[in-house]
Coordinates of C-alpha atoms in Angstrom, one line a residue:
M26 CA 9.9 25.6 8.0
I27 CA 8.2 24.1 5.0
T28 CA 7.9 26.5 2.0
S29 CA 4.5 27.5 0.7
N30 CA 5.1 25.7 -2.6
L31 CA 6.0 22.4 -0.8
R32 CA 2.9 22.8 1.5
I33 CA 0.6 23.3 -1.5
L34 CA 2.2 20.4 -3.4
L35 CA 1.9 18.1 -0.4
I36 CA -1.8 19.0 0.1
I37 CA -2.6 18.6 -3.6
F38 CA -0.8 15.3 -3.7
S39 CA -2.5 14.0 -0.6
L40 CA -5.9 14.9 -1.9
I41 CA -5.2 13.3 -5.3
L42 CA -4.0 10.2 -3.6
F43 CA -7.0 10.0 -1.3
L44 CA -9.4 10.5 -4.2
M45 CA -7.7 7.9 -6.3
V46 CA -7.8 5.3 -3.5
L47 CA -11.5 6.1 -3.0
R48 CA -12.2 5.7 -6.7
L49 CA -10.3 2.3 -6.7
I50 CA -12.4 1.2 -3.8
A51 CA -15.6 2.3 -5.5
N52 CA -14.7 0.5 -8.7
K53 CA -13.8 -2.6 -6.7
K54 CA -10.3 -2.6 -8.0
I55 CA -8.8 -2.8 -4.5
P56 CA -10.2 -4.3 -1.3
I57 CA -10.7 -2.0 1.6
K58 CA -8.2 -3.8 3.8
Y59 CA -5.4 -3.1 1.2
S60 CA -6.5 0.5 0.7
L61 CA -6.3 1.5 4.4
I62 CA -2.5 2.0 4.3
W63 CA -2.9 4.2 1.3
L64 CA -5.6 6.3 3.0
L65 CA -3.4 6.6 6.0
V66 CA -0.5 7.7 3.9
S67 CA -2.6 10.4 2.2
V68 CA -3.9 11.7 5.6
L69 CA -0.3 11.8 6.9
I70 CA 0.9 13.7 3.9
F71 CA -2.0 16.1 4.3
V72 CA -1.2 16.7 7.9
V73 CA 2.4 17.5 7.0
G74 CA 1.3 20.0 4.4
A75 CA -1.5 21.6 6.4
F76 CA 0.2 21.9 9.8
P77 CA 3.8 22.8 9.2
K78 CA 4.4 24.0 12.7
F79 CA 3.5 20.6 14.0
V80 CA 6.1 19.1 11.7
S81 CA 8.7 21.8 12.5
F82 CA 8.3 20.9 16.2
F83 CA 9.2 17.2 15.5
T84 CA 12.0 18.3 13.2
T85 CA 13.9 19.9 16.0
K86 CA 13.0 17.2 18.5
I87 CA 14.1 14.4 16.2
G88 CA 17.3 16.2 15.1
F89 CA 16.7 16.9 11.5
E90 CA 18.2 20.2 10.2
T91 CA 15.4 21.1 7.9
T92 CA 11.7 20.2 7.7
S93 CA 12.0 19.1 4.1
N94 CA 14.5 16.5 5.2
L95 CA 12.0 15.2 7.8
V96 CA 9.3 15.1 5.1
I97 CA 11.6 13.1 2.8
G98 CA 12.5 10.8 5.7
I99 CA 8.8 10.2 6.6
I100 CA 8.0 9.5 2.9
L101 CA 10.9 7.0 2.6
T102 CA 9.9 5.3 5.8
L103 CA 6.3 5.0 4.6
L104 CA 7.4 3.6 1.3
L105 CA 9.5 1.0 3.1
F106 CA 6.5 0.1 5.3
I107 CA 4.3 -0.2 2.3
T108 CA 6.9 -2.4 0.5
L109 CA 7.0 -4.7 3.6
I110 CA 3.2 -5.0 3.7
L111 CA 3.1 -5.7 -0.1
T112 CA 5.8 -8.3 0.3
V113 CA 3.7 -10.1 3.0
I114 CA 0.7 -10.0 0.7
V115 CA 2.6 -11.4 -2.3
A116 CA 4.1 -14.2 -0.1
D117 CA 0.6 -15.1 1.1
Q118 CA -0.7 -15.0 -2.5
K119 CA 2.1 -17.3 -3.6
K120 CA 1.2 -19.8 -1.0
K121 CA -2.4 -19.7 -2.0
I122 CA -1.5 -20.1 -5.7
K123 CA 0.7 -23.1 -4.9
L124 CA -2.1 -24.7 -3.0
L125 CA -4.6 -24.1 -5.8
I126 CA -2.2 -25.6 -8.3
Q127 CA -1.8 -28.7 -6.2
E128 CA -5.6 -29.0 -5.7
T129 CA -6.2 -28.5 -9.4
S130 CA -3.6 -31.2 -10.3
I131 CA -5.2 -33.7 -7.9
I132 CA -8.6 -33.0 -9.4
K133 CA -7.2 -33.3 -12.9
S134 CA -5.5 -36.6 -12.0
R135 CA -8.8 -38.0 -10.6
I136 CA -10.7 -37.0 -13.8
E137 CA -8.0 -38.7 -15.9
E138 CA -8.3 -41.8 -13.8
E139 CA -12.0 -41.9 -14.2
K140 CA -11.8 -41.4 -17.9
N141 CA -9.3 -44.3 -18.2
E142 CA -11.6 -46.6 -16.1
K143 CA -14.6 -45.8 -18.2
S144 CA -12.8 -46.4 -21.5
R145 CA -11.8 -49.9 -20.4

């Protein structure tokens, strides 16, 4: 069973995370498509804190000895999932940056060629 302190901590943390993500969205610091995973994580953390019997049921079914171990396992799994998603995003951004650098170099080269032709 999850202790009262852990339940309160999880609920408070989930609400803070949820509100922070909403604020980032409102301030246009993060696009909605990237914020969805964080909103989902905050909801899952809230469910764990608000419905401990639900979590205890899964604790015994999955084979964890204590509910807190399951909570830690879930959090670690979510962090790995988020890391994977962020890695995909970074890889995509790297490709886009490389393409932009190439396009900029081509444009710069053409401008230099036109300058050289005009100066002749």
